[in-house]
């Protein structure tokens, strides 16, 4: 329907455009004056102007006379030229009629080329079937017809007006996660926690969002979130999983092994995360106890976010993140904290040579700050001892 | 659907412009009445179509239709409505559309208003206008189409460059564009004259309103841009010799020359060939200006290469139009009849001097602007040509121009008497001397240069006043008749006087600011005060405010003079959230003609801030002067007569006859 409409409008425009060319072509040529005749008229008007200037006293009688002489001279020249042209034109009638072919050509151009040219060009670069999509209309469209980003935008707009709507934050946070906007999700969970209070789920999800926003590294605020979740429910699996991951990343090997093992003890058998725990333990060089009972495959519903990633993927991701951080720090420099973070991350990769190299470069970069150098040295010792 | 209608209308306008490029000119050459008659209705139709197209794009901006790529890239739903509208031309594609809209508007106006113009000239002029339109529309459709769609559309746009989110943007580019495009009409008239091989008697009369209109808008546009840079960039400068500014200044200089040579042509039938050349050069510089700014070549020569299609296209258009028109000029100009002889010392001679100085100064600006670009493109070496270059070249060219200015209008046509004119300027000279001495007296001899500069300004103003008064001839006819004569003077005479006075006023403003401005850069903490000139500023601290799409750190200053509070200033440091881009909003307070200017730099954690503080004496004269010039142009526009310059009779008389 809309597409029909649009083509009707296009046709009206095209016809109007064609007519603007065609109508003047079909009108008969009125009596035409030569350009010379215009000049003669101009000079006559100028003579009148000189008289008027004289009347108003703008110029003196002598100047007016001089001006009249000059104009008269031009007038005579123009008159003669016009007469010449007029005589030449006597025999020019043939030339005038022979333009009939040109006229026909112009008419055809108007009727055919204008609409066809425009439509041809339009179909190759236009998008006739795309409707307008003003933002207001998109935000007001019924929920069912709308994509996730549209829904998010609508909730965002509500929250901009009513930032104390905790439920709104609760709804939008997981949506942000699905859109890959982890940092926004973390902020939204924080708002929900501030307004509606802390729960295991909110704290855990916030922590998870922070970890994802932080390229897989469990930072301080994420760890605190998981710790609060564990405080609320000491048996919760997911926060404990991340806390164990944090210990691994910090290279506190013994604590990490203990945490992973404790997690495994709670496994009922067959959980996907248990498999991930075993991989982590294996990386730490510890033989994990065998699964309690081999269930017929993990239940998809229980898959935790961390377990969605296999060990290879995760270390790949960490490696990429480490490389990026490394490049940035070596090119632009960075704070002591950033260097320490890089060292911890390199340690997670288990590459001893690279760790030594990173420590040397960190000391070099931070040499103006003795306290930072001491920190680097001590961390290098700790990490080096662990690996 | 509206967006697509806009797109289709633009394409249709392009197809029509192709017809407009061929049929009327062909008709003009064959003297075929019917083919020529195509031009006016097609001009009107093109205006209608481009208007529809522009309205459609504006609609997309106002409704935040993010299915249009151009809207996504340059708008944001949180942007205030006014800036949604001005955002239409705040970007490359949209500004080209505005350019073309003005172009076809002017074409339609020529078609509708030019009833007295001989049909051949009118048809050929509109045909040439068609070439320009076709070139620009093809450029848009091929490389810079504002109607490209995105599917699926994003939920939010990337916002407009914050520096452009200002009322200045609402006004500045349209003014400049009307100026640039106005010169396209004079260009078309010039090319039409070359094609037809004849310059009609009233050619200059028909071109006059367009030149004036273009010059008026260009003047206002440049002044507006200068003021905008002054309050938005936070450096307190009014002119930076920045390539973007120069790009608009070059056509202004050439256009000013054109304005004056067209007077000679209209009144005396002389300088025809030169005027035609100036018309071509002026529009060529306008084209160059548009493209310098639009191609991104100014930020870096390499930006030009990032979008090779666009860059090559722009280069092609420049080569075809500038090269083509100059070639046509070389070929056809000898056909044009020269006319009107004059002595070197005469009004014509003075205007030739004006043209000489203006075109040479335009050339100086041209070299200063393009040489670094050319050098970088060829050798890769980066140099920067700054204010010193322009002060060394442009300044010395302007001084003789300003000194000679009062003489020109007083000289008689054809042959003048410089001695008699000097006598009529003795009052103006006296005033100049007085002003210079007063400045030296009050400011001390070390300010002799400033004193001379102010003297030049006063000289220009007094000279223009003397010229108007001498036309009234109070001495000969008494006060009451003199006043009546003054009122009865043609409005173009008043226009010229105001134009010249405006230049003098600008000169006064520039000299006063350059010589007497006081600048302080300091760190200030809340409740501290700072003194500048006669004023004390008390800093009340910073407050954070939230705007629709930005966050402001607003500093508050109470301004005291002699212990009495006279004003407040609230300069701000603004962060536009969508692009994370900071801008400064200077706090400007006007006292009479002078201004106090505060801008905030770094903000410290203890509530203090680095500020730049200026006292700028008479700075507003710079922009007032431009307004006065503009007013002069408006007055001249109202003069609809065919003007005749009555020559001084050949016989020398004891008393000057005029």
mmCIF file of C-alpha atoms in Angstrom, chain B residues 307-564:
data_model
loop_
_atom_site.group_PDB
_atom_site.id
_atom_site.type_symbol
_atom_site.label_atom_id
_atom_site.label_comp_id
_atom_site.label_asym_id
_atom_site.label_seq_id
_atom_site.Cartn_x
_atom_site.Cartn_y
_atom_site.Cartn_z
ATOM 1 C CA UNK B 307 37.704 9.507 0.344
ATOM 2 C CA UNK B 308 39.240 9.447 -3.113
ATOM 3 C CA UNK B 309 35.900 9.500 -4.916
ATOM 4 C CA UNK B 310 34.903 12.745 -3.250
ATOM 5 C CA UNK B 311 38.310 14.336 -3.606
ATOM 6 C CA UNK B 312 38.683 13.518 -7.263
ATOM 7 C CA UNK B 313 35.178 14.680 -7.986
ATOM 8 C CA UNK B 314 35.788 17.996 -6.277
ATOM 9 C CA UNK B 315 38.995 18.463 -8.180
ATOM 10 C CA UNK B 316 37.169 17.635 -11.398
ATOM 11 C CA UNK B 317 34.464 20.213 -10.775
ATOM 12 C CA UNK B 318 37.045 22.858 -9.937
ATOM 13 C CA UNK B 319 39.092 22.120 -13.034
ATOM 14 C CA UNK B 320 36.090 22.058 -15.346
ATOM 15 C CA UNK B 321 34.481 25.220 -14.017
ATOM 16 C CA UNK B 322 37.505 27.381 -13.343
ATOM 17 C CA UNK B 323 39.624 26.098 -16.206
ATOM 18 C CA UNK B 324 36.691 25.936 -18.587
ATOM 19 C CA UNK B 325 35.439 29.417 -17.843
ATOM 20 C CA UNK B 326 38.904 30.931 -18.094
ATOM 21 C CA UNK B 327 39.484 29.149 -21.397
ATOM 22 C CA UNK B 328 36.146 30.400 -22.652
ATOM 23 C CA UNK B 329 37.182 33.855 -21.512
ATOM 24 C CA UNK B 330 40.470 33.687 -23.387
ATOM 25 C CA UNK B 331 38.643 32.561 -26.491
ATOM 26 C CA UNK B 332 35.593 34.805 -26.459
ATOM 27 C CA UNK B 333 36.625 37.934 -24.558
ATOM 28 C CA UNK B 334 38.240 39.535 -27.640
ATOM 29 C CA UNK B 335 34.759 39.540 -29.197
ATOM 30 C CA UNK B 336 33.406 41.821 -26.504
ATOM 31 C CA UNK B 337 33.426 45.469 -27.385
ATOM 32 C CA UNK B 338 35.560 47.620 -25.178
ATOM 33 C CA UNK B 339 34.181 51.000 -24.414
ATOM 34 C CA UNK B 340 34.692 54.187 -22.483
ATOM 35 C CA UNK B 341 38.004 55.954 -22.303
ATOM 36 C CA UNK B 342 39.144 57.742 -19.195
ATOM 37 C CA UNK B 343 42.124 59.624 -17.839
ATOM 38 C CA UNK B 344 44.287 57.987 -15.160
ATOM 39 C CA UNK B 345 43.176 60.517 -12.580
ATOM 40 C CA UNK B 346 39.421 60.060 -12.634
ATOM 41 C CA UNK B 347 36.720 58.122 -10.800
ATOM 42 C CA UNK B 348 37.343 55.238 -13.190
ATOM 43 C CA UNK B 349 41.059 55.447 -12.491
ATOM 44 C CA UNK B 350 40.432 55.386 -8.742
ATOM 45 C CA UNK B 351 38.232 52.313 -9.118
ATOM 46 C CA UNK B 352 40.915 50.606 -11.181
ATOM 47 C CA UNK B 353 43.349 51.277 -8.338
ATOM 48 C CA UNK B 354 40.781 49.809 -5.935
ATOM 49 C CA UNK B 355 40.472 46.733 -8.145
ATOM 50 C CA UNK B 356 44.202 46.368 -8.427
ATOM 51 C CA UNK B 357 44.779 46.495 -4.681
ATOM 52 C CA UNK B 358 41.841 44.231 -3.876
ATOM 53 C CA UNK B 359 42.736 41.562 -6.398
ATOM 54 C CA UNK B 360 46.393 41.596 -5.387
ATOM 55 C CA UNK B 361 45.415 41.249 -1.733
ATOM 56 C CA UNK B 362 43.072 38.402 -2.674
ATOM 57 C CA UNK B 363 46.053 36.822 -4.429
ATOM 58 C CA UNK B 364 48.165 37.277 -1.288
ATOM 59 C CA UNK B 365 45.543 35.516 0.802
ATOM 60 C CA UNK B 366 45.285 32.841 -1.876
ATOM 61 C CA UNK B 367 49.006 32.145 -1.778
ATOM 62 C CA UNK B 368 49.098 32.134 2.006
ATOM 63 C CA UNK B 369 46.211 29.690 2.150
ATOM 64 C CA UNK B 370 47.105 27.308 -0.631
ATOM 65 C CA UNK B 371 50.899 27.327 -0.639
ATOM 66 C CA UNK B 372 51.210 25.169 2.493
ATOM 67 C CA UNK B 373 48.665 22.728 1.049
ATOM 68 C CA UNK B 374 50.473 22.515 -2.272
ATOM 69 C CA UNK B 375 53.819 22.094 -0.558
ATOM 70 C CA UNK B 376 52.511 19.327 1.656
ATOM 71 C CA UNK B 377 50.899 17.563 -1.273
ATOM 72 C CA UNK B 378 54.074 17.695 -3.376
ATOM 73 C CA UNK B 379 56.910 17.264 -0.897
ATOM 74 C CA UNK B 380 55.096 16.073 2.216
ATOM 75 C CA UNK B 381 56.665 18.908 4.163
ATOM 76 C CA UNK B 382 54.325 20.594 6.605
ATOM 77 C CA UNK B 383 54.624 24.321 7.017
ATOM 78 C CA UNK B 384 52.207 26.701 8.569
ATOM 79 C CA UNK B 385 51.600 30.155 7.198
ATOM 80 C CA UNK B 386 50.344 32.210 10.062
ATOM 81 C CA UNK B 387 49.281 35.748 10.816
ATOM 82 C CA UNK B 388 52.800 37.190 10.295
ATOM 83 C CA UNK B 389 52.649 36.339 6.596
ATOM 84 C CA UNK B 390 49.258 37.939 6.178
ATOM 85 C CA UNK B 391 50.167 40.970 8.237
ATOM 86 C CA UNK B 392 53.245 41.470 6.078
ATOM 87 C CA UNK B 393 51.426 41.107 2.756
ATOM 88 C CA UNK B 394 47.808 41.966 3.303
ATOM 89 C CA UNK B 395 48.436 44.897 5.651
ATOM 90 C CA UNK B 396 50.647 46.962 3.329
ATOM 91 C CA UNK B 397 48.135 46.444 0.514
ATOM 92 C CA UNK B 398 45.254 47.680 2.611
ATOM 93 C CA UNK B 399 46.941 50.895 3.742
ATOM 94 C CA UNK B 400 47.117 52.594 0.307
ATOM 95 C CA UNK B 401 43.596 51.319 -0.380
ATOM 96 C CA UNK B 402 42.244 52.950 2.763
ATOM 97 C CA UNK B 403 44.240 56.124 2.216
ATOM 98 C CA UNK B 404 42.961 56.461 -1.350
ATOM 99 C CA UNK B 405 39.383 55.570 -0.440
ATOM 100 C CA UNK B 406 38.056 59.067 0.336
ATOM 101 C CA UNK B 407 39.451 60.404 -2.932
ATOM 102 C CA UNK B 408 37.656 57.980 -5.229
ATOM 103 C CA UNK B 409 34.027 59.025 -4.803
ATOM 104 C CA UNK B 410 34.961 62.703 -4.999
ATOM 105 C CA UNK B 411 36.813 62.422 -8.288
ATOM 106 C CA UNK B 412 34.831 63.254 -11.401
ATOM 107 C CA UNK B 413 34.125 60.624 -14.026
ATOM 108 C CA UNK B 414 36.354 60.431 -17.084
ATOM 109 C CA UNK B 415 38.850 63.077 -15.935
ATOM 110 C CA UNK B 416 39.333 64.239 -12.387
ATOM 111 C CA UNK B 417 41.148 66.981 -10.550
ATOM 112 C CA UNK B 418 43.070 65.596 -7.619
ATOM 113 C CA UNK B 419 43.930 69.066 -6.338
ATOM 114 C CA UNK B 420 40.301 70.178 -6.169
ATOM 115 C CA UNK B 421 39.387 66.935 -4.423
ATOM 116 C CA UNK B 422 42.129 67.415 -1.848
ATOM 117 C CA UNK B 423 40.686 70.794 -1.052
ATOM 118 C CA UNK B 424 37.325 69.247 -0.335
ATOM 119 C CA UNK B 425 38.935 66.778 2.026
ATOM 120 C CA UNK B 426 40.756 69.317 4.212
ATOM 121 C CA UNK B 427 38.175 68.923 6.999
ATOM 122 C CA UNK B 428 38.538 65.162 6.941
ATOM 123 C CA UNK B 429 42.296 65.538 7.003
ATOM 124 C CA UNK B 430 42.076 67.917 9.934
ATOM 125 C CA UNK B 431 39.957 65.423 11.877
ATOM 126 C CA UNK B 432 42.423 62.662 11.087
ATOM 127 C CA UNK B 433 45.326 64.721 12.354
ATOM 128 C CA UNK B 434 43.395 65.635 15.482
ATOM 129 C CA UNK B 435 42.495 62.029 16.235
ATOM 130 C CA UNK B 436 46.085 60.892 15.729
ATOM 131 C CA UNK B 437 47.456 63.599 17.982
ATOM 132 C CA UNK B 438 44.872 62.907 20.672
ATOM 133 C CA UNK B 439 45.820 59.245 20.764
ATOM 134 C CA UNK B 440 49.507 60.101 20.999
ATOM 135 C CA UNK B 441 48.714 62.646 23.726
ATOM 136 C CA UNK B 442 46.746 60.219 25.871
ATOM 137 C CA UNK B 443 48.571 56.985 25.170
ATOM 138 C CA UNK B 444 52.106 58.249 24.777
ATOM 139 C CA UNK B 445 54.431 58.311 21.781
ATOM 140 C CA UNK B 446 55.180 54.597 22.003
ATOM 141 C CA UNK B 447 51.674 54.041 20.662
ATOM 142 C CA UNK B 448 52.412 55.989 17.507
ATOM 143 C CA UNK B 449 51.479 53.080 15.261
ATOM 144 C CA UNK B 450 48.126 52.708 16.945
ATOM 145 C CA UNK B 451 47.609 56.433 16.647
ATOM 146 C CA UNK B 452 48.312 56.292 12.925
ATOM 147 C CA UNK B 453 45.975 53.318 12.552
ATOM 148 C CA UNK B 454 43.190 55.166 14.298
ATOM 149 C CA UNK B 455 43.993 58.138 12.111
ATOM 150 C CA UNK B 456 43.453 55.989 9.007
ATOM 151 C CA UNK B 457 40.101 54.804 10.351
ATOM 152 C CA UNK B 458 38.989 58.347 11.075
ATOM 153 C CA UNK B 459 40.233 59.411 7.641
ATOM 154 C CA UNK B 460 38.094 56.824 5.893
ATOM 155 C CA UNK B 461 34.992 57.712 7.912
ATOM 156 C CA UNK B 462 35.457 61.451 7.653
ATOM 157 C CA UNK B 463 36.200 61.140 3.945
ATOM 158 C CA UNK B 464 32.913 59.295 3.353
ATOM 159 C CA UNK B 465 30.994 61.893 5.358
ATOM 160 C CA UNK B 466 32.757 64.703 3.497
ATOM 161 C CA UNK B 467 31.768 63.144 0.194
ATOM 162 C CA UNK B 468 28.084 62.977 1.110
ATOM 163 C CA UNK B 469 28.141 66.521 2.489
ATOM 164 C CA UNK B 470 29.883 67.872 -0.570
ATOM 165 C CA UNK B 471 27.134 66.419 -2.718
ATOM 166 C CA UNK B 472 24.619 68.433 -0.736
ATOM 167 C CA UNK B 473 26.742 71.556 -1.321
ATOM 168 C CA UNK B 474 25.680 73.324 1.832
ATOM 169 C CA UNK B 475 28.159 76.071 1.062
ATOM 170 C CA UNK B 476 26.479 76.962 -2.231
ATOM 171 C CA UNK B 477 22.820 76.434 -1.555
ATOM 172 C CA UNK B 478 22.310 77.049 2.154
ATOM 173 C CA UNK B 479 21.271 74.700 4.908
ATOM 174 C CA UNK B 480 17.650 73.990 4.062
ATOM 175 C CA UNK B 481 18.187 73.313 0.368
ATOM 176 C CA UNK B 482 21.319 71.382 1.307
ATOM 177 C CA UNK B 483 19.325 69.135 3.607
ATOM 178 C CA UNK B 484 16.728 68.609 0.929
ATOM 179 C CA UNK B 485 19.445 67.701 -1.528
ATOM 180 C CA UNK B 486 20.931 65.330 1.011
ATOM 181 C CA UNK B 487 17.628 63.491 1.364
ATOM 182 C CA UNK B 488 17.163 63.471 -2.377
ATOM 183 C CA UNK B 489 20.493 61.794 -3.038
ATOM 184 C CA UNK B 490 20.156 58.422 -4.724
ATOM 185 C CA UNK B 491 20.162 55.625 -2.201
ATOM 186 C CA UNK B 492 23.212 54.126 -3.902
ATOM 187 C CA UNK B 493 25.167 57.256 -2.953
ATOM 188 C CA UNK B 494 24.186 56.724 0.657
ATOM 189 C CA UNK B 495 24.954 53.060 0.273
ATOM 190 C CA UNK B 496 28.489 53.766 -0.912
ATOM 191 C CA UNK B 497 29.038 56.230 1.946
ATOM 192 C CA UNK B 498 27.835 53.720 4.535
ATOM 193 C CA UNK B 499 29.933 51.000 2.973
ATOM 194 C CA UNK B 500 33.037 53.145 3.318
ATOM 195 C CA UNK B 501 32.137 54.315 6.821
ATOM 196 C CA UNK B 502 31.716 50.655 7.791
ATOM 197 C CA UNK B 503 35.250 49.869 6.655
ATOM 198 C CA UNK B 504 36.579 52.800 8.679
ATOM 199 C CA UNK B 505 34.690 51.608 11.756
ATOM 200 C CA UNK B 506 36.071 48.078 11.366
ATOM 201 C CA UNK B 507 39.541 49.570 11.085
ATOM 202 C CA UNK B 508 39.046 51.555 14.314
ATOM 203 C CA UNK B 509 37.901 48.442 16.145
ATOM 204 C CA UNK B 510 40.819 46.339 14.943
ATOM 205 C CA UNK B 511 43.441 48.954 15.801
ATOM 206 C CA UNK B 512 41.941 49.657 19.238
ATOM 207 C CA UNK B 513 41.830 45.977 20.181
ATOM 208 C CA UNK B 514 45.277 45.176 18.826
ATOM 209 C CA UNK B 515 46.899 48.130 20.564
ATOM 210 C CA UNK B 516 45.004 48.581 23.803
ATOM 211 C CA UNK B 517 43.600 45.231 24.831
ATOM 212 C CA UNK B 518 44.651 43.865 28.208
ATOM 213 C CA UNK B 519 45.020 40.134 28.709
ATOM 214 C CA UNK B 520 45.452 38.138 31.889
ATOM 215 C CA UNK B 521 45.874 34.408 32.248
ATOM 216 C CA UNK B 522 45.655 33.230 35.829
ATOM 217 C CA UNK B 523 44.390 30.628 38.240
ATOM 218 C CA UNK B 524 41.584 31.898 40.396
ATOM 219 C CA UNK B 525 39.969 30.363 43.467
ATOM 220 C CA UNK B 526 36.496 31.015 44.781
ATOM 221 C CA UNK B 527 36.062 34.417 46.456
ATOM 222 C CA UNK B 528 39.256 35.768 44.958
ATOM 223 C CA UNK B 529 39.131 38.913 42.880
ATOM 224 C CA UNK B 530 41.118 40.013 39.885
ATOM 225 C CA UNK B 531 41.460 43.484 38.436
ATOM 226 C CA UNK B 532 41.527 44.291 34.749
ATOM 227 C CA UNK B 533 41.385 47.781 33.241
ATOM 228 C CA UNK B 534 38.935 49.646 35.505
ATOM 229 C CA UNK B 535 37.046 46.543 36.493
ATOM 230 C CA UNK B 536 37.253 44.080 39.358
ATOM 231 C CA UNK B 537 36.008 40.559 38.897
ATOM 232 C CA UNK B 538 35.025 38.496 41.922
ATOM 233 C CA UNK B 539 34.963 34.750 41.308
ATOM 234 C CA UNK B 540 31.979 33.101 42.954
ATOM 235 C CA UNK B 541 33.040 29.542 42.201
ATOM 236 C CA UNK B 542 31.965 26.831 39.824
ATOM 237 C CA UNK B 543 28.580 25.162 39.626
ATOM 238 C CA UNK B 544 27.745 22.068 37.618
ATOM 239 C CA UNK B 545 24.649 22.307 35.469
ATOM 240 C CA UNK B 546 23.115 19.726 33.184
ATOM 241 C CA UNK B 547 21.838 20.717 29.770
ATOM 242 C CA UNK B 548 19.806 18.561 27.388
ATOM 243 C CA UNK B 549 22.871 16.901 25.856
ATOM 244 C CA UNK B 550 25.788 18.367 27.785
ATOM 245 C CA UNK B 551 27.194 19.035 31.228
ATOM 246 C CA UNK B 552 28.292 22.554 32.093
ATOM 247 C CA UNK B 553 30.840 23.699 34.662
ATOM 248 C CA UNK B 554 29.688 27.265 35.036
ATOM 249 C CA UNK B 555 31.875 29.848 36.725
ATOM 250 C CA UNK B 556 30.225 32.886 38.193
ATOM 251 C CA UNK B 557 31.857 36.299 38.213
ATOM 252 C CA UNK B 558 30.505 39.517 39.675
ATOM 253 C CA UNK B 559 31.998 42.517 37.929
ATOM 254 C CA UNK B 560 32.570 45.699 39.908
ATOM 255 C CA UNK B 561 33.605 49.122 38.776
ATOM 256 C CA UNK B 562 34.644 51.565 41.507
ATOM 257 C CA UNK B 563 33.199 49.235 44.136
ATOM 258 C CA UNK B 564 29.769 49.115 42.483
#
